[in-house]
Amino acid sequence: TMGIRTARAIAFADRTRLGCIYRSYLLTELVPDVMPGADAFRAWEGRRPRLKRRVLVDAGRTIGRLHDAGFSNRDLKASNLLVNESGEVWVSDLDGVAHQPRVPEEQRLKNLRRIVRDLPRYGHLSTREALIFLNAYARAVRSRGAARSIYEKLAATIENPS
């Protein structure tokens, strides 16, 4: 496996019109004992700092693996991540996912900017916590040069917001 947790697909269907697909459906198994990442951040705010850190690290690793496998997600946000009480992260709501042989740096930056910008809506995200997330992402990416470039660009944005 790629180390990317998602709900297991159990059925899919396409609606066609005149031989062309115009709508697709995917049915997945229920992931037990998880909550949307946004709800977890809200519920744990100020009470579970170690768990919050574990979630940030696992989310960074998961997104790094996702990108390394050639997947990007135009709708990457906290509510599209599922989290359990151990801090493990699943990617959900896959309709924004696209595959290509290699995810370009600009697309990676867009995905990461979106989630780093989205997380504080659900609770405080300190600069240090955002950097923990980005560091975990950078460590999960196989191309260290690309990861370093992405880390430096986003870290500068986080440390000195304009």
PDB file of C-alpha atoms in Angstrom:
ATOM      1  CA  THR A   1       0.000   0.000   0.000  1.00  0.00           C
ATOM      2  CA  MET A   2       0.996   3.646  -0.313  1.00  0.00           C
ATOM      3  CA  GLY A   3       0.222   4.392   3.319  1.00  0.00           C
ATOM      4  CA  ILE A   4      -2.806   6.490   2.381  1.00  0.00           C
ATOM      5  CA  ARG A   5      -5.883   5.631   4.417  1.00  0.00           C
ATOM      6  CA  THR A   6      -9.210   5.927   2.615  1.00  0.00           C
ATOM      7  CA  ALA A   7     -12.542   4.216   3.038  1.00  0.00           C
ATOM      8  CA  ARG A   8     -12.650   1.019   0.969  1.00  0.00           C
ATOM      9  CA  ALA A   9     -14.731   1.362  -2.189  1.00  0.00           C
ATOM     10  CA  ILE A  10     -17.539  -1.202  -2.365  1.00  0.00           C
ATOM     11  CA  ALA A  11     -19.513  -0.040  -5.410  1.00  0.00           C
ATOM     12  CA  PHE A  12     -19.494   2.523  -8.167  1.00  0.00           C
ATOM     13  CA  ALA A  13     -21.831   3.549 -10.950  1.00  0.00           C
ATOM     14  CA  ASP A  14     -21.861   5.935 -13.869  1.00  0.00           C
ATOM     15  CA  ARG A  15     -24.822   7.719 -15.410  1.00  0.00           C
ATOM     16  CA  THR A  16     -24.535   8.126 -19.107  1.00  0.00           C
ATOM     17  CA  ARG A  17     -26.357  10.116 -21.692  1.00  0.00           C
ATOM     18  CA  LEU A  18     -25.801   9.433 -25.378  1.00  0.00           C
ATOM     19  CA  GLY A  19     -22.903   7.145 -24.445  1.00  0.00           C
ATOM     20  CA  CYS A  20     -21.031   9.795 -22.410  1.00  0.00           C
ATOM     21  CA  ILE A  21     -20.563   9.684 -18.653  1.00  0.00           C
ATOM     22  CA  TYR A  22     -22.077  12.769 -17.054  1.00  0.00           C
ATOM     23  CA  ARG A  23     -22.186  11.707 -13.396  1.00  0.00           C
ATOM     24  CA  SER A  24     -20.328   9.104 -11.354  1.00  0.00           C
ATOM     25  CA  TYR A  25     -21.072   7.659  -7.929  1.00  0.00           C
ATOM     26  CA  LEU A  26     -18.823   5.911  -5.443  1.00  0.00           C
ATOM     27  CA  LEU A  27     -20.047   4.017  -2.396  1.00  0.00           C
ATOM     28  CA  THR A  28     -17.513   3.318   0.359  1.00  0.00           C
ATOM     29  CA  GLU A  29     -17.488   1.398   3.593  1.00  0.00           C
ATOM     30  CA  LEU A  30     -18.048   3.331   6.764  1.00  0.00           C
ATOM     31  CA  VAL A  31     -14.789   4.028   8.583  1.00  0.00           C
ATOM     32  CA  PRO A  32     -15.529   3.194  12.230  1.00  0.00           C
ATOM     33  CA  ASP A  33     -14.793   5.519  15.130  1.00  0.00           C
ATOM     34  CA  VAL A  34     -13.688   8.571  13.161  1.00  0.00           C
ATOM     35  CA  MET A  35     -14.852  12.158  12.932  1.00  0.00           C
ATOM     36  CA  PRO A  36     -14.217  14.854  10.330  1.00  0.00           C
ATOM     37  CA  GLY A  37     -10.891  16.555  10.945  1.00  0.00           C
ATOM     38  CA  ALA A  38     -12.643  19.906  11.309  1.00  0.00           C
ATOM     39  CA  ASP A  39     -14.825  18.532  14.139  1.00  0.00           C
ATOM     40  CA  ALA A  40     -11.796  16.932  15.807  1.00  0.00           C
ATOM     41  CA  PHE A  41      -9.861  20.200  15.827  1.00  0.00           C
ATOM     42  CA  ARG A  42     -12.869  22.008  17.270  1.00  0.00           C
ATOM     43  CA  ALA A  43     -13.481  19.352  19.947  1.00  0.00           C
ATOM     44  CA  TRP A  44      -9.827  19.016  20.973  1.00  0.00           C
ATOM     45  CA  GLU A  45      -8.974  22.733  20.956  1.00  0.00           C
ATOM     46  CA  GLY A  46      -6.795  23.476  23.970  1.00  0.00           C
ATOM     47  CA  ARG A  47      -7.493  20.100  25.594  1.00  0.00           C
ATOM     48  CA  ARG A  48      -5.523  17.517  23.614  1.00  0.00           C
ATOM     49  CA  PRO A  49      -2.293  19.111  22.324  1.00  0.00           C
ATOM     50  CA  ARG A  50      -0.427  15.802  21.878  1.00  0.00           C
ATOM     51  CA  LEU A  51      -3.260  14.312  19.881  1.00  0.00           C
ATOM     52  CA  LYS A  52      -3.508  17.474  17.774  1.00  0.00           C
ATOM     53  CA  ARG A  53       0.222  17.185  17.037  1.00  0.00           C
ATOM     54  CA  ARG A  54      -0.157  13.500  16.052  1.00  0.00           C
ATOM     55  CA  VAL A  55      -2.994  14.431  13.689  1.00  0.00           C
ATOM     56  CA  LEU A  56      -0.921  17.226  12.116  1.00  0.00           C
ATOM     57  CA  VAL A  57       2.016  14.859  11.610  1.00  0.00           C
ATOM     58  CA  ASP A  58      -0.138  12.077  10.156  1.00  0.00           C
ATOM     59  CA  ALA A  59      -2.026  14.534   7.923  1.00  0.00           C
ATOM     60  CA  GLY A  60       1.279  15.926   6.624  1.00  0.00           C
ATOM     61  CA  ARG A  61       2.626  12.424   5.935  1.00  0.00           C
ATOM     62  CA  THR A  62      -0.615  11.310   4.308  1.00  0.00           C
ATOM     63  CA  ILE A  63      -0.770  14.300   1.978  1.00  0.00           C
ATOM     64  CA  GLY A  64       2.922  13.868   1.142  1.00  0.00           C
ATOM     65  CA  ARG A  65       2.290  10.236   0.194  1.00  0.00           C
ATOM     66  CA  LEU A  66      -0.785  11.246  -1.787  1.00  0.00           C
ATOM     67  CA  HIS A  67       1.279  13.715  -3.816  1.00  0.00           C
ATOM     68  CA  ASP A  68       4.144  11.254  -4.250  1.00  0.00           C
ATOM     69  CA  ALA A  69       1.700   8.708  -5.679  1.00  0.00           C
ATOM     70  CA  GLY A  70       0.606  11.269  -8.290  1.00  0.00           C
ATOM     71  CA  PHE A  71      -2.651  12.384  -6.670  1.00  0.00           C
ATOM     72  CA  SER A  72      -3.704  15.944  -5.942  1.00  0.00           C
ATOM     73  CA  ASN A  73      -6.950  17.116  -4.395  1.00  0.00           C
ATOM     74  CA  ARG A  74      -8.379  20.504  -5.380  1.00  0.00           C
ATOM     75  CA  ASP A  75     -10.732  20.292  -2.373  1.00  0.00           C
ATOM     76  CA  LEU A  76      -8.201  19.439   0.329  1.00  0.00           C
ATOM     77  CA  LYS A  77      -9.511  20.800   3.620  1.00  0.00           C
ATOM     78  CA  ALA A  78      -9.884  19.716   7.240  1.00  0.00           C
ATOM     79  CA  SER A  79     -13.476  18.578   6.805  1.00  0.00           C
ATOM     80  CA  ASN A  80     -12.330  16.161   4.073  1.00  0.00           C
ATOM     81  CA  LEU A  81      -9.991  14.366   6.442  1.00  0.00           C
ATOM     82  CA  LEU A  82     -11.288  11.796   8.905  1.00  0.00           C
ATOM     83  CA  VAL A  83      -9.505  11.389  12.241  1.00  0.00           C
ATOM     84  CA  ASN A  84      -9.668   8.739  14.967  1.00  0.00           C
ATOM     85  CA  GLU A  85      -8.801   8.988  18.666  1.00  0.00           C
ATOM     86  CA  SER A  86      -5.280   7.675  17.959  1.00  0.00           C
ATOM     87  CA  GLY A  87      -4.551  10.573  15.603  1.00  0.00           C
ATOM     88  CA  GLU A  88      -4.692   8.510  12.407  1.00  0.00           C
ATOM     89  CA  VAL A  89      -5.950  10.335   9.326  1.00  0.00           C
ATOM     90  CA  TRP A  90      -8.090   9.100   6.406  1.00  0.00           C
ATOM     91  CA  VAL A  91      -8.708  11.031   3.194  1.00  0.00           C
ATOM     92  CA  SER A  92     -12.410  11.304   2.335  1.00  0.00           C
ATOM     93  CA  ASP A  93     -14.554  13.133  -0.209  1.00  0.00           C
ATOM     94  CA  LEU A  94     -12.430  12.048  -3.154  1.00  0.00           C
ATOM     95  CA  ASP A  95     -14.355  13.853  -5.886  1.00  0.00           C
ATOM     96  CA  GLY A  96     -11.676  16.565  -6.022  1.00  0.00           C
ATOM     97  CA  VAL A  97      -8.874  14.054  -6.596  1.00  0.00           C
ATOM     98  CA  ALA A  98      -6.967  13.963  -9.877  1.00  0.00           C
ATOM     99  CA  HIS A  99      -4.135  11.647 -10.926  1.00  0.00           C
ATOM    100  CA  GLN A 100      -1.132  12.450 -13.027  1.00  0.00           C
ATOM    101  CA  PRO A 101       2.304  10.840 -13.292  1.00  0.00           C
ATOM    102  CA  ARG A 102       3.832  13.613 -11.170  1.00  0.00           C
ATOM    103  CA  VAL A 103       2.090  16.335  -9.173  1.00  0.00           C
ATOM    104  CA  PRO A 104       3.745  19.634 -10.142  1.00  0.00           C
ATOM    105  CA  GLU A 105       5.109  21.825  -7.368  1.00  0.00           C
ATOM    106  CA  GLU A 106       2.551  24.579  -8.014  1.00  0.00           C
ATOM    107  CA  GLN A 107      -0.330  22.097  -7.569  1.00  0.00           C
ATOM    108  CA  ARG A 108       1.269  20.785  -4.362  1.00  0.00           C
ATOM    109  CA  LEU A 109       1.566  24.343  -3.089  1.00  0.00           C
ATOM    110  CA  LYS A 110      -2.111  25.049  -3.879  1.00  0.00           C
ATOM    111  CA  ASN A 111      -3.211  21.897  -2.018  1.00  0.00           C
ATOM    112  CA  LEU A 112      -1.032  22.678   1.010  1.00  0.00           C
ATOM    113  CA  ARG A 113      -1.940  26.370   1.118  1.00  0.00           C
ATOM    114  CA  ARG A 114      -5.603  25.448   1.104  1.00  0.00           C
ATOM    115  CA  ILE A 115      -5.388  23.084   4.070  1.00  0.00           C
ATOM    116  CA  VAL A 116      -3.034  25.305   6.099  1.00  0.00           C
ATOM    117  CA  ARG A 117      -5.403  28.235   5.478  1.00  0.00           C
ATOM    118  CA  ASP A 118      -8.447  26.075   6.315  1.00  0.00           C
ATOM    119  CA  LEU A 119      -7.279  24.536   9.612  1.00  0.00           C
ATOM    120  CA  PRO A 120      -7.447  27.707  11.773  1.00  0.00           C
ATOM    121  CA  ARG A 121     -11.179  28.017  10.989  1.00  0.00           C
ATOM    122  CA  TYR A 122     -11.732  25.087  13.365  1.00  0.00           C
ATOM    123  CA  GLY A 123      -9.420  26.074  16.202  1.00  0.00           C
ATOM    124  CA  HIS A 124      -6.138  27.805  16.813  1.00  0.00           C
ATOM    125  CA  LEU A 125      -3.250  26.712  14.600  1.00  0.00           C
ATOM    126  CA  SER A 126      -0.001  28.232  15.754  1.00  0.00           C
ATOM    127  CA  THR A 127       2.882  28.931  13.407  1.00  0.00           C
ATOM    128  CA  ARG A 128       4.758  26.109  15.139  1.00  0.00           C
ATOM    129  CA  GLU A 129       1.887  23.665  14.514  1.00  0.00           C
ATOM    130  CA  ALA A 130       1.634  24.666  10.851  1.00  0.00           C
ATOM    131  CA  LEU A 131       5.374  24.070  10.515  1.00  0.00           C
ATOM    132  CA  ILE A 132       5.028  20.650  12.213  1.00  0.00           C
ATOM    133  CA  PHE A 133       2.447  19.745   9.536  1.00  0.00           C
ATOM    134  CA  LEU A 134       4.689  21.010   6.704  1.00  0.00           C
ATOM    135  CA  ASN A 135       7.760  19.267   8.129  1.00  0.00           C
ATOM    136  CA  ALA A 136       5.872  15.947   8.242  1.00  0.00           C
ATOM    137  CA  TYR A 137       4.795  16.534   4.640  1.00  0.00           C
ATOM    138  CA  ALA A 138       8.375  17.283   3.558  1.00  0.00           C
ATOM    139  CA  ARG A 139       9.709  14.151   5.289  1.00  0.00           C
ATOM    140  CA  ALA A 140       7.120  11.961   3.532  1.00  0.00           C
ATOM    141  CA  VAL A 141       7.959  13.241   0.051  1.00  0.00           C
ATOM    142  CA  ARG A 142      10.579  11.164  -1.757  1.00  0.00           C
ATOM    143  CA  SER A 143      12.062  14.080  -3.708  1.00  0.00           C
ATOM    144  CA  ARG A 144      13.888  15.919  -0.930  1.00  0.00           C
ATOM    145  CA  GLY A 145      14.790  18.870  -3.162  1.00  0.00           C
ATOM    146  CA  ALA A 146      11.162  19.455  -4.125  1.00  0.00           C
ATOM    147  CA  ALA A 147      10.035  18.997  -0.526  1.00  0.00           C
ATOM    148  CA  ARG A 148      12.612  21.496   0.720  1.00  0.00           C
ATOM    149  CA  SER A 149      11.504  24.061  -1.880  1.00  0.00           C
ATOM    150  CA  ILE A 150       7.827  23.606  -0.971  1.00  0.00           C
ATOM    151  CA  TYR A 151       8.592  23.749   2.762  1.00  0.00           C
ATOM    152  CA  GLU A 152      10.607  26.951   2.375  1.00  0.00           C
ATOM    153  CA  LYS A 153       7.936  28.663   0.246  1.00  0.00           C
ATOM    154  CA  LEU A 154       5.065  27.768   2.566  1.00  0.00           C
ATOM    155  CA  ALA A 155       7.027  28.266   5.795  1.00  0.00           C
ATOM    156  CA  ALA A 156       7.901  31.804   4.692  1.00  0.00           C
ATOM    157  CA  THR A 157       4.206  32.477   4.029  1.00  0.00           C
ATOM    158  CA  ILE A 158       3.184  31.099   7.433  1.00  0.00           C
ATOM    159  CA  GLU A 159       5.890  32.893   9.395  1.00  0.00           C
ATOM    160  CA  ASN A 160       5.367  36.222   7.586  1.00  0.00           C
ATOM    161  CA  PRO A 161       1.756  36.422   6.406  1.00  0.00           C
ATOM    162  CA  SER A 162       1.068  39.397   4.159  1.00  0.00           C
TER     163      SER A 162
END
